[in-house]
PDB file of C-alpha atoms in Angstrom:
ATOM      1  CA  UNK A1407     -84.179 -61.217 102.446  1.00  0.00           C
ATOM      2  CA  UNK A1408     -84.466 -57.691 102.080  1.00  0.00           C
ATOM      3  CA  UNK A1409     -85.830 -55.840  98.737  1.00  0.00           C
ATOM      4  CA  UNK A1410     -83.788 -52.679  97.466  1.00  0.00           C
ATOM      5  CA  UNK A1411     -86.519 -50.423  98.888  1.00  0.00           C
ATOM      6  CA  UNK A1412     -86.731 -51.751 102.095  1.00  0.00           C
ATOM      7  CA  UNK A1413     -82.688 -51.498 102.594  1.00  0.00           C
ATOM      8  CA  UNK A1414     -82.892 -48.036 101.409  1.00  0.00           C
ATOM      9  CA  UNK A1415     -85.731 -47.305 104.040  1.00  0.00           C
ATOM     10  CA  UNK A1416     -83.901 -48.471 105.980  1.00  0.00           C
ATOM     11  CA  UNK A1417     -80.565 -46.319 105.718  1.00  0.00           C
ATOM     12  CA  UNK A1418     -82.499 -43.498 105.202  1.00  0.00           C
ATOM     13  CA  UNK A1419     -84.033 -44.032 109.027  1.00  0.00           C
ATOM     14  CA  UNK A1420     -80.464 -45.426 110.033  1.00  0.00           C
ATOM     15  CA  UNK A1421     -79.392 -41.747 108.969  1.00  0.00           C
ATOM     16  CA  UNK A1422     -81.847 -39.788 111.160  1.00  0.00           C
ATOM     17  CA  UNK A1423     -82.188 -41.978 114.628  1.00  0.00           C
ATOM     18  CA  UNK A1424     -78.962 -44.933 115.072  1.00  0.00           C
ATOM     19  CA  UNK A1425     -81.856 -46.712 116.871  1.00  0.00           C
ATOM     20  CA  UNK A1426     -83.461 -48.054 113.956  1.00  0.00           C
ATOM     21  CA  UNK A1427     -80.703 -50.111 113.616  1.00  0.00           C
ATOM     22  CA  UNK A1428     -80.046 -51.568 116.673  1.00  0.00           C
ATOM     23  CA  UNK A1429     -83.616 -52.633 115.956  1.00  0.00           C
ATOM     24  CA  UNK A1430     -82.804 -54.409 112.965  1.00  0.00           C
ATOM     25  CA  UNK A1431     -80.200 -56.122 114.328  1.00  0.00           C
ATOM     26  CA  UNK A1432     -82.464 -57.316 117.157  1.00  0.00           C
ATOM     27  CA  UNK A1433     -84.774 -58.629 114.858  1.00  0.00           C
ATOM     28  CA  UNK A1434     -82.258 -60.303 113.045  1.00  0.00           C
ATOM     29  CA  UNK A1435     -80.910 -61.815 116.104  1.00  0.00           C
ATOM     30  CA  UNK A1436     -84.659 -62.961 117.153  1.00  0.00           C
ATOM     31  CA  UNK A1437     -85.429 -64.441 113.705  1.00  0.00           C
ATOM     32  CA  UNK A1438     -82.068 -66.346 113.129  1.00  0.00           C
ATOM     33  CA  UNK A1439     -81.582 -64.193 110.317  1.00  0.00           C
ATOM     34  CA  UNK A1440     -84.792 -64.335 108.607  1.00  0.00           C
ATOM     35  CA  UNK A1441     -85.042 -67.899 109.056  1.00  0.00           C
ATOM     36  CA  UNK A1442     -88.084 -67.763 111.322  1.00  0.00           C
ATOM     37  CA  UNK A1443     -91.476 -66.182 110.841  1.00  0.00           C
ATOM     38  CA  UNK A1444     -92.335 -66.145 113.989  1.00  0.00           C
ATOM     39  CA  UNK A1445     -91.654 -67.197 118.061  1.00  0.00           C
ATOM     40  CA  UNK A1446     -91.631 -70.927 117.812  1.00  0.00           C
ATOM     41  CA  UNK A1447     -91.423 -70.511 121.803  1.00  0.00           C
ATOM     42  CA  UNK A1448     -95.133 -69.109 121.651  1.00  0.00           C
ATOM     43  CA  UNK A1449     -98.568 -71.043 122.088  1.00  0.00           C
ATOM     44  CA  UNK A1450     -99.952 -72.418 119.684  1.00  0.00           C
ATOM     45  CA  UNK A1451    -103.644 -70.997 120.631  1.00  0.00           C
ATOM     46  CA  UNK A1452    -105.567 -73.259 118.431  1.00  0.00           C
ATOM     47  CA  UNK A1453    -104.798 -76.898 119.778  1.00  0.00           C
ATOM     48  CA  UNK A1454    -105.266 -74.874 123.603  1.00  0.00           C
ATOM     49  CA  UNK A1455    -108.394 -76.393 124.968  1.00  0.00           C
ATOM     50  CA  UNK A1456    -111.050 -73.323 125.089  1.00  0.00           C
ATOM     51  CA  UNK A1457    -114.280 -72.620 123.906  1.00  0.00           C
ATOM     52  CA  UNK A1458    -114.233 -69.035 124.129  1.00  0.00           C
ATOM     53  CA  UNK A1459    -110.568 -67.269 123.300  1.00  0.00           C
ATOM     54  CA  UNK A1460    -110.802 -63.210 124.623  1.00  0.00           C
ATOM     55  CA  UNK A1461    -107.712 -61.324 123.139  1.00  0.00           C
ATOM     56  CA  UNK A1462    -106.790 -58.287 124.834  1.00  0.00           C
ATOM     57  CA  UNK A1463    -104.569 -56.932 121.689  1.00  0.00           C
ATOM     58  CA  UNK A1464    -101.301 -55.765 123.277  1.00  0.00           C
ATOM     59  CA  UNK A1465    -101.534 -56.661 126.716  1.00  0.00           C
ATOM     60  CA  UNK A1466     -98.579 -57.441 128.561  1.00  0.00           C
ATOM     61  CA  UNK A1467     -98.444 -60.012 131.223  1.00  0.00           C
ATOM     62  CA  UNK A1468     -97.120 -57.475 134.071  1.00  0.00           C
ATOM     63  CA  UNK A1469    -100.044 -54.926 133.190  1.00  0.00           C
ATOM     64  CA  UNK A1470    -102.216 -57.692 133.406  1.00  0.00           C
ATOM     65  CA  UNK A1471    -101.393 -59.325 136.563  1.00  0.00           C
ATOM     66  CA  UNK A1472    -100.942 -56.028 138.318  1.00  0.00           C
ATOM     67  CA  UNK A1473    -104.665 -54.539 137.214  1.00  0.00           C
ATOM     68  CA  UNK A1474    -106.779 -57.471 136.823  1.00  0.00           C
ATOM     69  CA  UNK A1475    -109.402 -59.045 138.975  1.00  0.00           C
ATOM     70  CA  UNK A1476    -111.342 -60.977 136.715  1.00  0.00           C
ATOM     71  CA  UNK A1477    -112.057 -64.502 138.241  1.00  0.00           C
ATOM     72  CA  UNK A1478    -109.922 -67.513 136.771  1.00  0.00           C
ATOM     73  CA  UNK A1479    -106.110 -68.919 136.556  1.00  0.00           C
ATOM     74  CA  UNK A1480    -103.550 -66.834 136.104  1.00  0.00           C
ATOM     75  CA  UNK A1481    -100.443 -67.988 134.234  1.00  0.00           C
ATOM     76  CA  UNK A1482     -98.039 -66.531 131.840  1.00  0.00           C
ATOM     77  CA  UNK A1483     -97.141 -67.682 128.752  1.00  0.00           C
ATOM     78  CA  UNK A1484     -95.474 -66.440 125.435  1.00  0.00           C
ATOM     79  CA  UNK A1485     -97.093 -65.493 122.320  1.00  0.00           C
ATOM     80  CA  UNK A1486     -95.969 -66.618 118.448  1.00  0.00           C
ATOM     81  CA  UNK A1487     -95.339 -63.034 117.524  1.00  0.00           C
ATOM     82  CA  UNK A1488     -95.080 -59.200 118.936  1.00  0.00           C
ATOM     83  CA  UNK A1489     -97.006 -57.808 116.536  1.00  0.00           C
ATOM     84  CA  UNK A1490    -100.903 -58.669 115.486  1.00  0.00           C
ATOM     85  CA  UNK A1491     -99.734 -60.055 112.155  1.00  0.00           C
ATOM     86  CA  UNK A1492     -96.787 -62.541 113.400  1.00  0.00           C
ATOM     87  CA  UNK A1493     -99.226 -63.668 116.187  1.00  0.00           C
ATOM     88  CA  UNK A1494    -101.774 -64.521 112.776  1.00  0.00           C
ATOM     89  CA  UNK A1495     -99.252 -65.664 110.906  1.00  0.00           C
ATOM     90  CA  UNK A1496     -98.133 -68.174 113.698  1.00  0.00           C
ATOM     91  CA  UNK A1497    -100.908 -69.358 114.699  1.00  0.00           C
ATOM     92  CA  UNK A1498    -103.923 -69.057 111.312  1.00  0.00           C
ATOM     93  CA  UNK A1499    -101.783 -70.130 108.335  1.00  0.00           C
ATOM     94  CA  UNK A1500    -102.646 -72.618 106.061  1.00  0.00           C
ATOM     95  CA  UNK A1501    -105.409 -73.788 109.235  1.00  0.00           C
ATOM     96  CA  UNK A1502    -108.483 -75.621 108.798  1.00  0.00           C
ATOM     97  CA  UNK A1503    -110.631 -73.598 111.335  1.00  0.00           C
ATOM     98  CA  UNK A1504    -114.383 -74.708 110.242  1.00  0.00           C
ATOM     99  CA  UNK A1505    -115.335 -74.746 114.231  1.00  0.00           C
ATOM    100  CA  UNK A1506    -114.004 -71.544 115.043  1.00  0.00           C
ATOM    101  CA  UNK A1507    -115.563 -67.841 114.868  1.00  0.00           C
ATOM    102  CA  UNK A1508    -113.156 -64.889 114.839  1.00  0.00           C
ATOM    103  CA  UNK A1509    -115.368 -61.873 115.753  1.00  0.00           C
ATOM    104  CA  UNK A1510    -112.433 -58.982 115.746  1.00  0.00           C
ATOM    105  CA  UNK A1511    -111.724 -55.671 116.275  1.00  0.00           C
ATOM    106  CA  UNK A1512    -108.566 -55.561 114.340  1.00  0.00           C
ATOM    107  CA  UNK A1513    -108.404 -55.010 110.956  1.00  0.00           C
ATOM    108  CA  UNK A1514    -104.992 -57.105 110.429  1.00  0.00           C
ATOM    109  CA  UNK A1515    -106.889 -60.431 110.071  1.00  0.00           C
ATOM    110  CA  UNK A1516    -108.762 -58.896 106.633  1.00  0.00           C
ATOM    111  CA  UNK A1517    -105.266 -57.252 105.661  1.00  0.00           C
ATOM    112  CA  UNK A1518    -103.619 -60.546 105.801  1.00  0.00           C
ATOM    113  CA  UNK A1519    -106.155 -62.999 104.577  1.00  0.00           C
ATOM    114  CA  UNK A1520    -104.639 -63.859 101.195  1.00  0.00           C
ATOM    115  CA  UNK A1521    -101.217 -64.790 103.014  1.00  0.00           C
ATOM    116  CA  UNK A1522    -103.081 -66.249 105.825  1.00  0.00           C
ATOM    117  CA  UNK A1523    -104.726 -68.748 103.874  1.00  0.00           C
ATOM    118  CA  UNK A1524    -107.172 -69.689 107.081  1.00  0.00           C
ATOM    119  CA  UNK A1525    -110.563 -71.160 106.871  1.00  0.00           C
ATOM    120  CA  UNK A1526    -112.870 -70.132 109.823  1.00  0.00           C
ATOM    121  CA  UNK A1527    -116.701 -70.819 110.140  1.00  0.00           C
ATOM    122  CA  UNK A1528    -117.308 -67.127 110.296  1.00  0.00           C
ATOM    123  CA  UNK A1529    -115.687 -63.977 110.346  1.00  0.00           C
ATOM    124  CA  UNK A1530    -116.883 -60.507 111.904  1.00  0.00           C
ATOM    125  CA  UNK A1531    -115.362 -57.541 110.773  1.00  0.00           C
ATOM    126  CA  UNK A1532    -116.466 -55.113 113.664  1.00  0.00           C
ATOM    127  CA  UNK A1533    -113.944 -52.466 112.937  1.00  0.00           C
ATOM    128  CA  UNK A1534    -115.460 -52.119 109.109  1.00  0.00           C
ATOM    129  CA  UNK A1535    -118.615 -50.505 109.963  1.00  0.00           C
ATOM    130  CA  UNK A1536    -120.818 -49.775 112.462  1.00  0.00           C
ATOM    131  CA  UNK A1537    -118.154 -50.639 114.433  1.00  0.00           C
ATOM    132  CA  UNK A1538    -116.176 -48.506 114.408  1.00  0.00           C
ATOM    133  CA  UNK A1539    -116.195 -45.710 116.437  1.00  0.00           C
ATOM    134  CA  UNK A1540    -114.960 -42.167 114.780  1.00  0.00           C
ATOM    135  CA  UNK A1541    -114.481 -40.297 117.849  1.00  0.00           C
ATOM    136  CA  UNK A1542    -111.873 -42.585 119.466  1.00  0.00           C
ATOM    137  CA  UNK A1543    -110.290 -44.021 116.117  1.00  0.00           C
ATOM    138  CA  UNK A1544    -110.819 -47.487 117.276  1.00  0.00           C
ATOM    139  CA  UNK A1545    -113.302 -50.460 118.257  1.00  0.00           C
ATOM    140  CA  UNK A1546    -114.568 -49.491 121.841  1.00  0.00           C
ATOM    141  CA  UNK A1547    -114.630 -52.345 124.449  1.00  0.00           C
ATOM    142  CA  UNK A1548    -118.614 -52.530 124.930  1.00  0.00           C
ATOM    143  CA  UNK A1549    -118.889 -52.337 120.891  1.00  0.00           C
ATOM    144  CA  UNK A1550    -116.684 -56.072 121.330  1.00  0.00           C
ATOM    145  CA  UNK A1551    -118.646 -57.414 124.033  1.00  0.00           C
ATOM    146  CA  UNK A1552    -122.228 -56.630 121.806  1.00  0.00           C
ATOM    147  CA  UNK A1553    -121.122 -58.376 118.905  1.00  0.00           C
ATOM    148  CA  UNK A1554    -119.481 -61.350 120.880  1.00  0.00           C
ATOM    149  CA  UNK A1555    -122.925 -62.356 122.408  1.00  0.00           C
ATOM    150  CA  UNK A1556    -124.513 -62.091 119.305  1.00  0.00           C
ATOM    151  CA  UNK A1557    -122.002 -64.605 118.078  1.00  0.00           C
ATOM    152  CA  UNK A1558    -121.682 -66.924 120.717  1.00  0.00           C
ATOM    153  CA  UNK A1559    -125.971 -66.990 120.538  1.00  0.00           C
ATOM    154  CA  UNK A1560    -125.816 -67.646 116.515  1.00  0.00           C
ATOM    155  CA  UNK A1561    -123.729 -70.589 116.920  1.00  0.00           C
ATOM    156  CA  UNK A1562    -123.751 -71.943 119.580  1.00  0.00           C
ATOM    157  CA  UNK A1563    -121.146 -75.075 118.882  1.00  0.00           C
ATOM    158  CA  UNK A1564    -118.567 -73.039 117.649  1.00  0.00           C
ATOM    159  CA  UNK A1565    -115.695 -71.780 119.033  1.00  0.00           C
ATOM    160  CA  UNK A1566    -115.948 -68.099 119.481  1.00  0.00           C
ATOM    161  CA  UNK A1567    -111.907 -65.419 119.239  1.00  0.00           C
ATOM    162  CA  UNK A1568    -113.049 -62.109 120.165  1.00  0.00           C
ATOM    163  CA  UNK A1569    -110.282 -59.744 119.415  1.00  0.00           C
ATOM    164  CA  UNK A1570    -110.623 -56.624 121.769  1.00  0.00           C
ATOM    165  CA  UNK A1571    -108.404 -53.641 120.466  1.00  0.00           C
ATOM    166  CA  UNK A1572    -107.735 -52.332 123.896  1.00  0.00           C
ATOM    167  CA  UNK A1573    -105.476 -51.492 125.747  1.00  0.00           C
ATOM    168  CA  UNK A1574    -103.810 -50.942 122.359  1.00  0.00           C
ATOM    169  CA  UNK A1575    -102.984 -47.132 121.186  1.00  0.00           C
ATOM    170  CA  UNK A1576    -104.972 -45.059 120.739  1.00  0.00           C
ATOM    171  CA  UNK A1577    -105.506 -43.847 124.298  1.00  0.00           C
ATOM    172  CA  UNK A1578    -108.969 -43.384 124.176  1.00  0.00           C
ATOM    173  CA  UNK A1579    -108.552 -41.156 128.365  1.00  0.00           C
ATOM    174  CA  UNK A1580    -106.081 -39.245 126.783  1.00  0.00           C
ATOM    175  CA  UNK A1581    -106.238 -38.003 123.930  1.00  0.00           C
ATOM    176  CA  UNK A1582    -103.334 -35.689 123.659  1.00  0.00           C
ATOM    177  CA  UNK A1583    -101.230 -38.660 123.653  1.00  0.00           C
ATOM    178  CA  UNK A1584    -102.618 -39.610 120.314  1.00  0.00           C
ATOM    179  CA  UNK A1585    -100.579 -38.177 117.520  1.00  0.00           C
ATOM    180  CA  UNK A1586    -103.091 -38.685 114.809  1.00  0.00           C
ATOM    181  CA  UNK A1587    -106.940 -36.989 114.943  1.00  0.00           C
ATOM    182  CA  UNK A1588    -109.249 -40.067 113.522  1.00  0.00           C
ATOM    183  CA  UNK A1589    -110.097 -37.191 111.046  1.00  0.00           C
ATOM    184  CA  UNK A1590    -107.457 -36.831 109.040  1.00  0.00           C
ATOM    185  CA  UNK A1591    -106.220 -38.174 106.732  1.00  0.00           C
ATOM    186  CA  UNK A1592    -104.137 -41.806 107.142  1.00  0.00           C
ATOM    187  CA  UNK A1593    -100.659 -40.433 106.144  1.00  0.00           C
ATOM    188  CA  UNK A1594    -100.961 -36.845 108.348  1.00  0.00           C
ATOM    189  CA  UNK A1595     -98.715 -37.820 111.110  1.00  0.00           C
ATOM    190  CA  UNK A1596     -96.909 -40.506 112.932  1.00  0.00           C
ATOM    191  CA  UNK A1597     -98.366 -42.405 115.873  1.00  0.00           C
ATOM    192  CA  UNK A1598     -97.040 -42.029 119.322  1.00  0.00           C
ATOM    193  CA  UNK A1599     -94.883 -44.909 119.241  1.00  0.00           C
ATOM    194  CA  UNK A1600     -92.809 -43.771 115.981  1.00  0.00           C
ATOM    195  CA  UNK A1601     -92.363 -40.214 117.366  1.00  0.00           C
ATOM    196  CA  UNK A1602     -90.780 -41.435 120.428  1.00  0.00           C
ATOM    197  CA  UNK A1603     -88.927 -43.936 117.977  1.00  0.00           C
ATOM    198  CA  UNK A1604     -87.630 -41.613 116.096  1.00  0.00           C
ATOM    199  CA  UNK A1605     -87.452 -38.712 118.368  1.00  0.00           C
ATOM    200  CA  UNK A1606     -89.499 -36.303 117.239  1.00  0.00           C
ATOM    201  CA  UNK A1607     -91.340 -36.324 120.705  1.00  0.00           C
ATOM    202  CA  UNK A1608     -90.754 -36.458 123.837  1.00  0.00           C
ATOM    203  CA  UNK A1609     -93.253 -37.990 126.575  1.00  0.00           C
ATOM    204  CA  UNK A1610     -92.114 -39.055 130.225  1.00  0.00           C
ATOM    205  CA  UNK A1611     -92.538 -43.266 130.213  1.00  0.00           C
ATOM    206  CA  UNK A1612     -94.705 -42.643 133.412  1.00  0.00           C
ATOM    207  CA  UNK A1613     -97.384 -40.838 131.657  1.00  0.00           C
ATOM    208  CA  UNK A1614     -97.627 -43.325 128.424  1.00  0.00           C
ATOM    209  CA  UNK A1615     -97.617 -46.065 130.643  1.00  0.00           C
ATOM    210  CA  UNK A1616    -100.563 -44.842 132.594  1.00  0.00           C
ATOM    211  CA  UNK A1617    -102.511 -44.201 129.361  1.00  0.00           C
ATOM    212  CA  UNK A1618    -101.780 -47.928 128.203  1.00  0.00           C
ATOM    213  CA  UNK A1619    -102.788 -48.847 132.074  1.00  0.00           C
ATOM    214  CA  UNK A1620    -105.885 -46.577 131.569  1.00  0.00           C
ATOM    215  CA  UNK A1621    -107.149 -48.593 128.023  1.00  0.00           C
ATOM    216  CA  UNK A1622    -106.832 -51.736 130.249  1.00  0.00           C
ATOM    217  CA  UNK A1623    -108.993 -50.467 132.783  1.00  0.00           C
ATOM    218  CA  UNK A1624    -111.147 -49.838 130.326  1.00  0.00           C
ATOM    219  CA  UNK A1625    -111.578 -53.167 128.855  1.00  0.00           C
ATOM    220  CA  UNK A1626    -111.567 -55.184 132.063  1.00  0.00           C
ATOM    221  CA  UNK A1627    -114.728 -54.879 133.635  1.00  0.00           C
ATOM    222  CA  UNK A1628    -116.362 -55.283 129.385  1.00  0.00           C
ATOM    223  CA  UNK A1629    -114.231 -58.478 129.379  1.00  0.00           C
ATOM    224  CA  UNK A1630    -115.784 -59.799 133.284  1.00  0.00           C
ATOM    225  CA  UNK A1631    -119.174 -59.118 132.314  1.00  0.00           C
ATOM    226  CA  UNK A1632    -118.647 -61.227 128.814  1.00  0.00           C
ATOM    227  CA  UNK A1633    -117.106 -63.902 130.493  1.00  0.00           C
ATOM    228  CA  UNK A1634    -120.062 -64.283 133.071  1.00  0.00           C
ATOM    229  CA  UNK A1635    -121.790 -64.378 129.766  1.00  0.00           C
ATOM    230  CA  UNK A1636    -120.686 -66.797 127.542  1.00  0.00           C
ATOM    231  CA  UNK A1637    -121.066 -70.436 128.559  1.00  0.00           C
ATOM    232  CA  UNK A1638    -117.719 -72.840 128.452  1.00  0.00           C
ATOM    233  CA  UNK A1639    -114.369 -72.327 129.194  1.00  0.00           C
ATOM    234  CA  UNK A1640    -112.870 -68.869 128.463  1.00  0.00           C
ATOM    235  CA  UNK A1641    -109.426 -68.189 128.277  1.00  0.00           C
ATOM    236  CA  UNK A1642    -108.097 -64.599 128.415  1.00  0.00           C
ATOM    237  CA  UNK A1643    -105.074 -63.999 126.281  1.00  0.00           C
ATOM    238  CA  UNK A1644    -103.168 -61.368 124.177  1.00  0.00           C
ATOM    239  CA  UNK A1645    -101.432 -61.459 120.740  1.00  0.00           C
ATOM    240  CA  UNK A1646     -98.617 -59.763 121.790  1.00  0.00           C
ATOM    241  CA  UNK A1647     -97.077 -57.019 124.872  1.00  0.00           C
ATOM    242  CA  UNK A1648     -96.202 -53.486 124.089  1.00  0.00           C
ATOM    243  CA  UNK A1649     -93.065 -51.691 124.770  1.00  0.00           C
ATOM    244  CA  UNK A1650     -92.413 -48.491 127.032  1.00  0.00           C
ATOM    245  CA  UNK A1651     -88.995 -47.040 126.639  1.00  0.00           C
ATOM    246  CA  UNK A1652     -87.245 -50.491 128.351  1.00  0.00           C
ATOM    247  CA  UNK A1653     -83.715 -51.499 126.761  1.00  0.00           C
ATOM    248  CA  UNK A1654     -84.291 -54.117 123.929  1.00  0.00           C
ATOM    249  CA  UNK A1655     -81.760 -56.564 123.930  1.00  0.00           C
ATOM    250  CA  UNK A1656     -79.235 -58.047 122.421  1.00  0.00           C
ATOM    251  CA  UNK A1657     -78.651 -53.978 121.039  1.00  0.00           C
ATOM    252  CA  UNK A1658     -80.182 -52.162 124.491  1.00  0.00           C
ATOM    253  CA  UNK A1659     -81.893 -49.245 122.327  1.00  0.00           C
ATOM    254  CA  UNK A1660     -84.882 -47.893 123.990  1.00  0.00           C
ATOM    255  CA  UNK A1661     -87.962 -49.604 122.555  1.00  0.00           C
ATOM    256  CA  UNK A1662     -91.248 -48.364 121.924  1.00  0.00           C
ATOM    257  CA  UNK A1663     -94.656 -49.990 120.672  1.00  0.00           C
ATOM    258  CA  UNK A1664     -94.281 -53.451 119.358  1.00  0.00           C
ATOM    259  CA  UNK A1665     -92.297 -53.984 116.107  1.00  0.00           C
ATOM    260  CA  UNK A1666     -92.655 -57.561 114.399  1.00  0.00           C
ATOM    261  CA  UNK A1667     -89.820 -60.034 114.849  1.00  0.00           C
ATOM    262  CA  UNK A1668     -88.303 -58.332 118.193  1.00  0.00           C
ATOM    263  CA  UNK A1669     -89.092 -61.178 120.824  1.00  0.00           C
ATOM    264  CA  UNK A1670     -88.116 -59.162 124.820  1.00  0.00           C
ATOM    265  CA  UNK A1671     -90.023 -60.962 127.471  1.00  0.00           C
ATOM    266  CA  UNK A1672     -92.277 -57.094 127.538  1.00  0.00           C
ATOM    267  CA  UNK A1673     -93.621 -58.351 124.273  1.00  0.00           C
ATOM    268  CA  UNK A1674     -93.969 -61.839 124.023  1.00  0.00           C
ATOM    269  CA  UNK A1675     -94.916 -62.434 127.961  1.00  0.00           C
ATOM    270  CA  UNK A1676     -99.039 -62.579 127.769  1.00  0.00           C
ATOM    271  CA  UNK A1677    -101.156 -63.439 130.325  1.00  0.00           C
ATOM    272  CA  UNK A1678    -103.236 -66.617 129.661  1.00  0.00           C
ATOM    273  CA  UNK A1679    -106.544 -66.778 132.109  1.00  0.00           C
ATOM    274  CA  UNK A1680    -108.872 -69.980 132.352  1.00  0.00           C
ATOM    275  CA  UNK A1681    -112.549 -69.284 133.388  1.00  0.00           C
ATOM    276  CA  UNK A1682    -114.949 -72.045 133.466  1.00  0.00           C
ATOM    277  CA  UNK A1683    -118.665 -71.339 133.288  1.00  0.00           C
ATOM    278  CA  UNK A1684    -121.039 -73.868 133.192  1.00  0.00           C
ATOM    279  CA  UNK A1685    -121.327 -76.828 130.773  1.00  0.00           C
ATOM    280  CA  UNK A1686    -118.420 -76.664 128.161  1.00  0.00           C
ATOM    281  CA  UNK A1687    -120.129 -76.635 124.996  1.00  0.00           C
ATOM    282  CA  UNK A1688    -120.228 -79.295 122.111  1.00  0.00           C
ATOM    283  CA  UNK A1689    -118.181 -78.011 119.531  1.00  0.00           C
ATOM    284  CA  UNK A1690    -118.870 -79.369 115.785  1.00  0.00           C
ATOM    285  CA  UNK A1691    -117.258 -77.663 112.633  1.00  0.00           C
ATOM    286  CA  UNK A1692    -119.345 -76.282 109.667  1.00  0.00           C
ATOM    287  CA  UNK A1693    -120.076 -75.304 106.402  1.00  0.00           C
ATOM    288  CA  UNK A1694    -118.179 -71.703 105.908  1.00  0.00           C
ATOM    289  CA  UNK A1695    -120.201 -68.784 105.726  1.00  0.00           C
ATOM    290  CA  UNK A1696    -119.671 -67.319 102.336  1.00  0.00           C
ATOM    291  CA  UNK A1697    -119.871 -63.793 103.136  1.00  0.00           C
ATOM    292  CA  UNK A1698    -118.317 -62.521 100.110  1.00  0.00           C
ATOM    293  CA  UNK A1699    -117.422 -59.439 101.764  1.00  0.00           C
ATOM    294  CA  UNK A1700    -115.329 -57.147  99.854  1.00  0.00           C
ATOM    295  CA  UNK A1701    -114.539 -54.182 102.370  1.00  0.00           C
ATOM    296  CA  UNK A1702    -112.736 -50.681 100.787  1.00  0.00           C
ATOM    297  CA  UNK A1703    -109.050 -50.407 100.738  1.00  0.00           C
ATOM    298  CA  UNK A1704    -109.580 -46.722 101.920  1.00  0.00           C
ATOM    299  CA  UNK A1705    -111.455 -48.276 104.889  1.00  0.00           C
ATOM    300  CA  UNK A1706    -109.018 -50.716 105.758  1.00  0.00           C
ATOM    301  CA  UNK A1707    -106.074 -48.178 105.227  1.00  0.00           C
ATOM    302  CA  UNK A1708    -107.479 -45.649 107.536  1.00  0.00           C
ATOM    303  CA  UNK A1709    -108.559 -47.993 110.282  1.00  0.00           C
ATOM    304  CA  UNK A1710    -104.837 -49.624 110.313  1.00  0.00           C
ATOM    305  CA  UNK A1711    -103.408 -45.722 110.035  1.00  0.00           C
ATOM    306  CA  UNK A1712    -106.056 -44.616 113.277  1.00  0.00           C
ATOM    307  CA  UNK A1713    -104.498 -47.806 115.154  1.00  0.00           C
ATOM    308  CA  UNK A1714    -101.172 -46.609 114.788  1.00  0.00           C
ATOM    309  CA  UNK A1715     -99.858 -48.991 111.966  1.00  0.00           C
ATOM    310  CA  UNK A1716     -97.856 -46.234 110.676  1.00  0.00           C
ATOM    311  CA  UNK A1717     -95.523 -47.817 107.189  1.00  0.00           C
TER     312      UNK A1717
END
């Protein structure tokens, strides 16, 4: 179930902060003692009816419901994960998706490609080179929309997944909350969620919530413009939610961020907004594009660290 090094790391963390023991107990509860790799109550997004799937990373349902004015029919769904890797594992492992193009602001799809063994028609790694914004340490919404439109024009007969980074950390409008500068080395500092969990920093949860909200508000106008430009049926959703100091379950520790395997309502309840724009596209399979793309492991590590994926 756990390697010796994982157990040793957990003991050391538990000594400094007992909340980590609570987190692991909660994870065991939701995973049925590690018998489940993802949330089996979550929606299988591949099986749903859409032409374009716009994913807002780490966007919980209540945040979206309160602030979205996007057109369409909104309902809540459950995600298959509380973390991007868990979401990817639950939806794409060993899937033949030769009718689908994945446009991603998140490095996780690339980082997990060998274990996922998913076959897409094409994958566009926006984060890898010119799509990455060095100033903010993320991929901006406007950049994602540009790449999404190019993909739609290039592949008019394919389903398009567009994985935005916002409202996920880092906080574009509140750089003082971003524990690590995008110009620092990847092993320099913890992200805000780890700092709060480890009690290395104290910030009013309302301040964090407002920064999180503002990230969403930056993305929504861009998403709406993209929805109006993409033909067919578009679904706006999320890969998982986020906790901002709420009590977890069943061990009622204060939880921060979006740790994998913790399936609280804040973490797995996500928006599912359906919008129809003109005639549906005719979707066909195609031979996968062999780009043979190899991205430096240093680049992958640096991008993940900037986005708060700190080991």
